[in-house]
XYZ file of C-alpha atoms in Angstrom:
564
model
C 160.771 110.207 201.720
C 160.023 110.473 205.480
C 161.363 107.842 207.462
C 158.286 105.603 209.040
C 158.427 103.462 212.212
C 155.586 101.851 214.336
C 155.198 102.560 218.133
C 152.852 100.146 220.025
C 151.272 101.235 223.382
C 149.492 99.136 225.691
C 147.177 100.420 228.543
C 145.711 99.155 231.481
C 143.241 101.081 233.915
C 141.209 101.029 236.977
C 142.354 97.800 237.982
C 141.560 97.870 241.284
C 143.651 95.136 242.820
C 142.289 92.673 240.350
C 145.769 90.884 240.076
C 145.233 87.474 240.108
C 142.180 85.822 237.579
C 140.151 85.171 241.113
C 137.512 86.973 242.366
C 138.077 87.324 246.471
C 134.470 88.460 246.616
C 132.865 85.193 245.707
C 136.078 83.347 246.674
C 136.135 81.658 243.288
C 138.158 82.062 240.227
C 137.629 84.919 237.711
C 137.408 83.825 233.719
C 136.957 87.324 232.867
C 139.264 89.454 234.790
C 142.909 89.379 236.279
C 146.201 91.248 235.226
C 147.682 88.591 235.025
C 146.155 87.379 231.946
C 147.635 90.302 230.210
C 150.868 88.514 230.318
C 150.670 86.636 226.798
C 149.451 89.837 225.151
C 152.177 91.618 226.587
C 154.731 89.427 225.463
C 153.739 88.810 221.957
C 153.338 92.453 221.611
C 157.350 93.168 222.620
C 158.223 90.477 220.437
C 156.860 92.444 217.470
C 158.652 95.775 218.111
C 159.033 98.543 219.917
C 156.029 98.445 222.818
C 155.349 100.732 226.091
C 153.164 99.228 228.697
C 151.600 101.879 230.870
C 148.850 102.071 233.796
C 146.929 105.110 234.437
C 145.632 104.691 237.856
C 143.288 103.205 240.632
C 145.577 99.945 240.865
C 145.566 100.119 244.486
C 142.098 99.733 245.986
C 139.251 97.472 245.240
C 139.125 93.940 246.539
C 139.752 92.586 249.653
C 143.640 91.602 248.581
C 144.149 95.202 248.554
C 142.427 95.860 252.295
C 144.447 92.871 253.596
C 147.755 94.160 251.767
C 147.263 97.877 252.641
C 150.389 97.839 255.233
C 152.743 96.108 252.848
C 156.486 97.091 251.929
C 156.190 97.587 247.811
C 158.586 94.530 247.761
C 155.988 92.378 248.798
C 152.656 94.110 247.706
C 150.856 92.415 245.142
C 150.418 95.440 242.914
C 154.171 96.095 243.004
C 154.877 92.587 242.429
C 152.593 92.326 239.398
C 154.160 95.909 237.707
C 157.503 94.025 238.334
C 156.453 90.856 236.580
C 154.760 92.468 233.379
C 157.370 95.196 233.096
C 155.340 98.280 233.286
C 156.945 101.356 231.734
C 155.436 103.960 233.476
C 151.975 104.615 235.943
C 150.497 106.966 237.150
C 147.843 107.562 240.348
C 144.188 107.665 240.548
C 141.996 109.122 243.001
C 141.203 105.690 244.861
C 145.081 104.930 245.069
C 144.384 107.284 248.014
C 141.571 105.648 249.826
C 144.230 104.084 252.120
C 145.569 107.658 252.900
C 148.605 109.576 251.590
C 151.362 107.530 253.343
C 150.065 104.306 251.682
C 149.979 105.906 248.259
C 153.614 107.090 248.543
C 155.054 104.211 250.053
C 153.635 101.952 247.611
C 153.971 104.030 244.253
C 157.626 105.516 245.957
C 158.781 101.590 245.534
C 157.052 100.445 242.169
C 159.933 99.242 239.964
C 158.924 101.565 237.029
C 158.771 105.885 236.732
C 155.490 107.134 238.312
C 154.863 110.665 237.049
C 151.948 112.516 238.140
C 151.798 116.159 237.291
C 148.929 117.936 239.280
C 149.265 117.291 243.050
C 151.580 118.914 245.277
C 152.912 119.121 249.095
C 151.650 122.219 250.658
C 155.344 124.011 249.889
C 154.521 123.677 246.390
C 156.665 120.472 245.564
C 155.410 117.712 243.479
C 154.829 114.522 245.035
C 156.425 112.007 242.115
C 157.673 113.485 239.147
C 155.707 115.534 237.121
C 157.229 114.831 234.032
C 159.384 111.852 232.686
C 160.994 110.933 229.432
C 161.547 107.664 228.368
C 164.628 106.863 225.642
C 163.447 104.226 223.209
C 164.266 103.070 219.917
C 161.945 102.458 216.762
C 162.567 100.581 214.029
C 162.065 101.865 210.580
C 160.386 100.034 207.277
C 163.773 99.422 206.341
C 164.977 97.676 209.172
C 167.027 100.459 210.904
C 166.935 102.052 214.320
C 166.161 105.411 215.414
C 166.039 106.842 218.957
C 162.940 108.445 220.230
C 161.812 110.708 223.516
C 158.650 109.673 224.907
C 157.321 112.516 227.361
C 155.039 111.465 230.085
C 152.663 113.563 232.222
C 149.841 112.222 234.739
C 146.972 113.762 236.196
C 143.787 113.057 238.295
C 140.679 114.679 239.478
C 140.716 117.727 241.975
C 137.732 115.895 243.368
C 140.305 113.702 245.133
C 140.510 116.027 247.783
C 136.776 115.993 248.631
C 136.336 112.154 248.098
C 139.298 111.267 250.577
C 139.151 114.652 252.769
C 139.525 113.470 255.939
C 142.948 111.827 254.850
C 144.115 114.416 252.585
C 142.536 118.077 253.375
C 146.043 120.250 254.843
C 148.441 117.968 253.516
C 148.184 118.549 249.604
C 147.014 120.732 247.159
C 145.917 119.657 243.704
C 146.053 121.713 240.084
C 143.159 121.618 237.492
C 144.113 118.593 235.479
C 144.046 120.757 231.997
C 146.336 123.905 233.454
C 148.516 121.111 234.839
C 148.839 118.977 231.697
C 149.382 122.291 229.553
C 152.456 123.294 231.615
C 153.854 119.426 232.186
C 153.585 119.279 228.181
C 155.219 122.572 227.520
C 157.895 121.237 229.841
C 158.587 117.951 228.134
C 158.632 119.737 224.765
C 161.655 122.087 226.219
C 163.207 118.576 227.289
C 163.349 117.434 223.895
C 160.287 114.787 223.997
C 159.138 113.689 220.575
C 155.918 112.496 221.599
C 154.000 113.285 224.452
C 151.723 110.706 226.132
C 149.004 111.949 228.715
C 148.658 109.263 231.589
C 144.809 110.925 232.169
C 142.750 109.080 235.140
C 139.922 111.434 233.773
C 137.063 110.626 231.135
C 135.483 112.537 228.141
C 132.297 114.856 229.204
C 129.423 115.072 227.197
C 129.249 119.437 227.879
C 132.200 121.785 228.271
C 133.732 121.606 231.642
C 134.763 124.127 233.516
C 138.403 124.528 235.758
C 138.621 122.215 238.267
C 135.762 119.533 236.785
C 136.575 115.898 237.192
C 136.147 114.910 233.705
C 138.356 116.919 231.181
C 139.727 114.149 228.958
C 138.582 116.204 225.949
C 140.320 119.522 227.042
C 143.711 117.215 227.648
C 143.485 115.851 224.185
C 142.816 119.497 222.504
C 146.148 121.042 223.576
C 148.455 121.414 221.042
C 151.453 119.765 222.760
C 149.460 116.321 223.438
C 149.985 113.476 220.933
C 148.057 110.731 222.738
C 145.766 110.630 225.987
C 145.642 107.462 227.294
C 142.395 107.843 230.245
C 140.565 106.248 232.344
C 138.251 106.992 235.519
C 134.997 106.246 234.677
C 135.573 102.427 233.905
C 134.355 103.064 230.341
C 135.806 101.703 227.250
C 136.954 103.226 223.978
C 137.390 102.215 221.159
C 133.617 100.688 221.924
C 130.008 102.180 221.752
C 130.441 103.455 225.657
C 130.991 107.077 224.127
C 129.351 106.435 220.951
C 127.600 110.074 219.839
C 129.544 112.226 222.327
C 130.721 115.036 220.795
C 134.210 115.022 220.345
C 134.481 111.613 220.452
C 135.293 109.432 217.783
C 134.275 105.734 219.283
C 135.642 103.983 216.536
C 138.550 105.554 215.286
C 139.698 105.937 219.022
C 139.889 109.464 218.839
C 139.194 112.541 221.909
C 139.115 116.002 219.839
C 141.017 114.369 217.177
C 143.871 113.206 219.190
C 144.587 109.277 219.238
C 142.705 108.106 222.795
C 141.978 104.767 224.532
C 140.070 104.160 227.700
C 140.339 100.205 228.176
C 137.608 99.193 230.790
C 137.992 98.531 234.282
C 138.684 95.569 236.632
C 141.495 93.957 234.357
C 138.694 92.905 232.003
C 140.586 94.402 228.822
C 143.663 95.780 227.772
C 144.231 98.156 225.298
C 146.487 98.396 222.334
C 147.383 101.314 220.392
C 150.121 101.305 217.267
C 151.035 104.305 216.104
C 152.562 104.954 212.793
C 155.364 107.343 213.105
C 156.963 109.685 210.315
C 160.276 111.680 210.765
C 160.931 114.667 208.858
C 162.637 117.622 209.159
C 160.153 118.704 211.866
C 160.739 115.755 213.830
C 158.421 112.606 214.682
C 154.961 113.071 213.859
C 151.952 110.804 214.348
C 150.970 109.795 210.682
C 148.195 107.211 211.800
C 147.088 104.933 214.412
C 145.064 102.230 215.002
C 143.350 101.135 218.662
C 141.892 98.468 219.881
C 140.264 96.688 223.682
C 141.540 92.853 224.142
C 139.132 90.911 226.446
C 141.414 89.125 228.630
C 138.369 86.359 229.203
C 139.865 83.177 229.736
C 143.269 84.253 228.452
C 146.177 81.967 230.266
C 147.510 83.832 233.427
C 151.206 84.658 234.164
C 152.631 81.495 235.503
C 155.703 83.481 237.001
C 152.841 86.329 238.564
C 150.887 83.132 239.954
C 153.791 81.551 241.531
C 155.382 85.076 242.901
C 151.556 85.732 244.559
C 150.918 82.352 245.733
C 151.297 82.874 249.426
C 149.310 86.065 249.053
C 146.610 84.496 247.503
C 146.275 82.056 250.018
C 145.963 84.233 252.788
C 143.612 86.252 251.206
C 141.406 83.327 250.397
C 141.445 82.424 254.170
C 140.928 85.924 254.997
C 137.652 86.364 253.072
C 136.130 82.871 253.715
C 136.541 83.018 257.689
C 132.941 82.943 259.132
C 132.094 86.214 261.345
C 128.245 85.858 262.042
C 124.958 83.664 260.783
C 121.452 85.446 258.917
C 118.956 83.552 259.903
C 116.923 85.324 256.754
C 117.971 86.021 252.915
C 120.408 89.004 252.361
C 119.798 90.201 248.627
C 120.087 93.403 247.246
C 118.297 92.833 244.294
C 115.312 94.690 245.179
C 116.993 98.096 246.007
C 115.249 99.964 243.085
C 111.434 99.531 244.577
C 112.574 99.420 248.395
C 113.989 96.225 249.717
C 117.260 95.397 250.246
C 118.324 93.452 253.474
C 122.064 94.567 253.036
C 121.241 98.301 253.208
C 119.458 97.459 256.481
C 121.878 95.525 258.020
C 124.809 98.754 257.005
C 122.182 100.743 258.676
C 121.690 98.860 261.844
C 125.662 98.483 262.234
C 126.276 102.158 261.519
C 123.514 103.033 264.557
C 125.179 100.596 266.826
C 128.718 101.963 266.370
C 127.489 105.458 266.570
C 126.058 104.716 269.761
C 128.713 102.963 271.274
C 131.267 105.788 270.264
C 129.226 109.053 271.095
C 126.330 110.647 273.329
C 123.290 110.873 271.461
C 121.158 113.768 272.568
C 119.403 114.194 269.230
C 117.395 111.579 266.922
C 119.811 109.785 264.478
C 119.228 108.850 261.003
C 121.187 106.599 258.898
C 122.499 107.052 254.819
C 123.298 103.845 253.254
C 123.347 103.471 249.258
C 123.497 99.953 247.229
C 126.752 98.172 246.026
C 127.667 95.423 243.301
C 123.909 94.970 242.543
C 123.518 95.677 238.989
C 124.878 92.416 238.030
C 123.799 88.969 239.352
C 127.146 87.549 239.547
C 128.416 90.659 241.910
C 125.426 91.335 243.522
C 125.002 90.133 247.285
C 122.871 87.243 247.727
C 122.812 85.176 250.893
C 120.613 82.610 251.801
C 120.035 81.715 255.752
C 123.267 80.650 257.131
C 126.889 81.869 257.697
C 128.264 85.234 256.756
C 131.949 85.429 255.778
C 134.169 88.317 254.921
C 133.718 88.381 251.628
C 130.195 89.027 251.984
C 131.184 92.340 253.643
C 133.253 93.682 250.861
C 130.494 92.636 248.466
C 128.027 94.562 250.833
C 130.785 97.709 251.056
C 133.627 97.332 248.863
C 135.364 100.923 249.789
C 137.704 101.739 252.651
C 135.742 104.839 253.902
C 134.326 105.683 257.056
C 131.094 106.164 258.980
C 130.700 109.579 260.035
C 128.002 111.831 261.674
C 126.568 115.150 260.604
C 124.133 117.792 261.092
C 121.509 118.074 258.727
C 118.297 120.510 258.288
C 114.810 119.159 257.144
C 115.277 120.938 253.935
C 118.683 119.319 253.719
C 117.172 116.118 253.852
C 114.530 116.422 251.291
C 117.329 117.740 249.046
C 119.268 114.842 249.660
C 116.461 112.682 249.046
C 115.709 114.383 245.465
C 119.533 114.059 244.413
C 119.361 110.241 245.322
C 115.851 109.857 243.598
C 117.759 110.893 240.044
C 118.573 107.615 239.794
C 115.179 106.769 238.326
C 114.921 107.483 234.683
C 111.971 110.118 233.906
C 108.445 108.803 233.277
C 106.011 110.079 231.227
C 102.150 109.071 231.414
C 101.820 107.395 228.093
C 105.232 105.690 227.761
C 106.539 102.400 229.337
C 110.115 103.243 229.931
C 112.857 101.590 232.063
C 112.616 102.018 235.954
C 116.436 103.499 236.398
C 118.404 105.817 234.516
C 121.651 104.162 233.055
C 123.325 107.313 233.424
C 122.934 107.362 237.272
C 125.069 104.825 239.106
C 123.118 102.757 241.821
C 125.807 103.913 244.522
C 124.330 107.147 244.423
C 120.739 106.143 245.282
C 120.937 106.850 249.169
C 117.992 105.316 251.301
C 117.745 107.310 254.939
C 116.627 104.631 257.459
C 114.563 106.170 259.991
C 112.871 107.958 257.553
C 109.514 107.563 255.563
C 108.800 108.668 252.435
C 107.388 108.167 248.693
C 109.004 108.536 245.268
C 106.871 110.156 242.246
C 108.487 108.477 239.287
C 106.407 110.584 237.328
C 107.462 113.901 239.088
C 110.052 115.890 237.580
C 113.924 115.227 238.490
C 114.229 117.352 241.727
C 110.593 116.982 242.615
C 109.682 113.503 243.222
C 109.837 112.923 246.974
C 106.392 113.088 248.970
C 105.510 112.592 252.165
C 108.782 112.846 254.566
C 108.113 112.011 257.784
C 110.103 110.871 260.795
C 108.434 108.907 263.593
C 104.983 109.729 262.012
C 105.675 113.391 262.005
C 106.234 115.538 259.031
C 109.678 116.768 258.663
C 109.742 120.244 258.337
C 112.462 122.566 256.502
C 113.892 123.897 259.824
C 114.399 121.336 262.002
C 117.693 119.483 262.500
C 118.545 115.610 262.782
C 121.766 113.816 263.119
C 122.840 111.590 260.256
C 125.047 108.894 259.872
C 126.643 108.334 256.380
C 130.097 107.665 254.862
C 133.226 109.806 255.056
C 133.003 109.673 251.024
C 129.549 110.966 250.910
C 129.728 113.941 253.470
C 132.740 114.978 251.606
C 130.775 115.564 248.654
C 130.865 112.091 247.004
C 128.424 111.482 244.355
C 127.460 115.143 243.938
C 125.755 115.581 247.114
C 126.484 118.423 249.276
C 129.304 118.698 251.059
C 128.412 118.894 254.918
C 130.819 119.387 258.031
C 131.499 116.117 260.089
C 131.085 116.362 263.831
C 132.233 112.826 264.021
C 134.388 110.176 261.934
C 135.334 106.844 262.672
C 138.523 105.539 262.845
C 137.946 101.956 261.157
C 136.581 100.929 257.924
C 132.779 100.511 257.577
C 133.566 97.122 256.339
C 135.332 96.533 259.706
C 132.602 98.307 261.522
C 129.752 95.672 260.251
C 132.247 93.128 260.918
C 132.361 93.938 264.335
C 128.536 94.555 264.767
C 128.004 91.225 263.511
C 130.862 89.654 265.517
C 128.746 91.037 268.649
C 125.266 90.058 267.314
C 126.209 86.609 266.495
C 123.131 86.159 264.218
C 121.164 88.662 262.611
C 117.724 88.905 260.882
C 117.416 92.044 258.983
C 114.498 93.619 257.664
C 114.302 93.835 253.909
C 112.314 96.691 253.673
C 113.637 100.158 253.194
C 111.246 102.687 254.501
C 109.856 104.223 251.358
C 107.570 103.437 248.597
C 106.573 104.423 245.180
C 103.646 106.709 244.465
C 100.999 104.610 242.898
C 99.301 106.034 239.613
C 96.295 103.849 238.320
C 97.224 102.706 234.636
C 100.879 103.801 234.614
C 103.529 101.396 234.464
C 107.564 100.838 234.469
C 109.965 98.326 233.327
C 111.710 96.563 236.352
C 115.367 94.932 236.925
C 116.009 91.648 238.018
C 112.047 90.754 238.214
C 113.210 87.033 238.184
C 115.620 87.618 241.330
C 113.172 89.347 242.588
C 109.497 88.485 242.236
C 108.833 87.831 245.397
C 109.214 91.516 246.795
C 107.836 92.898 243.471
C 104.355 91.081 244.241
C 104.120 92.175 247.501
C 104.176 95.699 246.199
C 100.937 94.565 244.428
C 102.134 94.282 241.137
C 100.401 91.219 238.941
C 100.684 90.069 235.401
C 104.380 89.850 235.404
């Protein structure tokens, strides 16, 4: 009879510095999220048997606390302290862990109190930045109560697109290998080193169609590799097991498998922790997975770790003082809820700040337009909604939560048209005889760029790729061959959001959030207009379903809508 034992794996991913149960964007306790809330689950799991705790990347970036402590030593950084308190067995990196630069990622992950595995990044000499493989030696208890040694092999991968998204920080300093190629090589190496089970810590997600080498989402292909026993995925902020991937080929959204391999994805922002129980059998061929059961456990309202709360008390106090500092006042409301139909004072504020900064830094000899996009606007608790009065730092991080910089690129009229067509893909395909939703749920709002300084109309009933009408600059039609300067983010200029990669002619040295803060301090008081400069093509008798109607009733009525 084969020996039967169990092994439990716990996973976090895409925590984005939601370490404590506190929302620093709203400066209020957060009942839904916080890594510290996982402490009780982790402790209980370890009391029941052999348990491994892993994180699959995007830990260092995401909240004002992350920005404030980016220069800290590992011993005093909140993420490293959380890792120590919760007792992680190993971690890997995600693309956002490089948002603060290569040195920050190396310093903080290099100081983690647990093994760090990363298999597809090399320096220019071909040397890995971190251990490309890790083997954990543990024991498991069989059904008779006897203990047995087991070697768990680990590898870690992240999307090669990190070189695009943080091009100005990483270009010419590292190379990134295709994830599947790296995982295949690392898994074979782990087998040669004697690994009994191989777990891929994969900062990537499933894809609905076959993906080429170098693609961003290849969790399917990694799971299909013959030496891979478990895939712990992430990156997309979606969940497995859950309905998020229901119906996708190769995904069992209830049974928690990718290409038949046990897999998990615990969402994002420390809202859940994944628990994967493996039933193992030992035969002449070694340890094999005979069965598995996966569950995502919501952290909502769970008690937080008292020791972690105490360890981070001073960091928490410093962060709350930082985010509550007033930087300016607004004389008019600022809300992003109307972004989907042409009203977003927050984006206008960002555009005004970018134009102010660029005009300070370079001698403009050509017309300048500014590209912005909405962030944190899909859900009411997260979106920026300011009444006339003070603007604090936490409002600025809500307005733009990423540590990218403003840059300037030169674009043709034809490129601007293509840029806007890609942005307009955020809208769902509309049919003349069907009333459907305004937005395509598969398209994130942060890819919906507005180009300030241009005027244009969007035809919802046109096909994707042919929706932009009447594109003008200062009242004159934009021709395909003319050129304009455009201020945008370094993320966008480097191809983020699948926009075309565009050479930079100038890049700022400070993050966009800090740029906005400097603009506001210089102005003292602002009153940004809410109109974005575009409108819909109106079709008599046609209709669409609008989001957030109760929050934006006044703006919708101003479009001419009635019978809401």
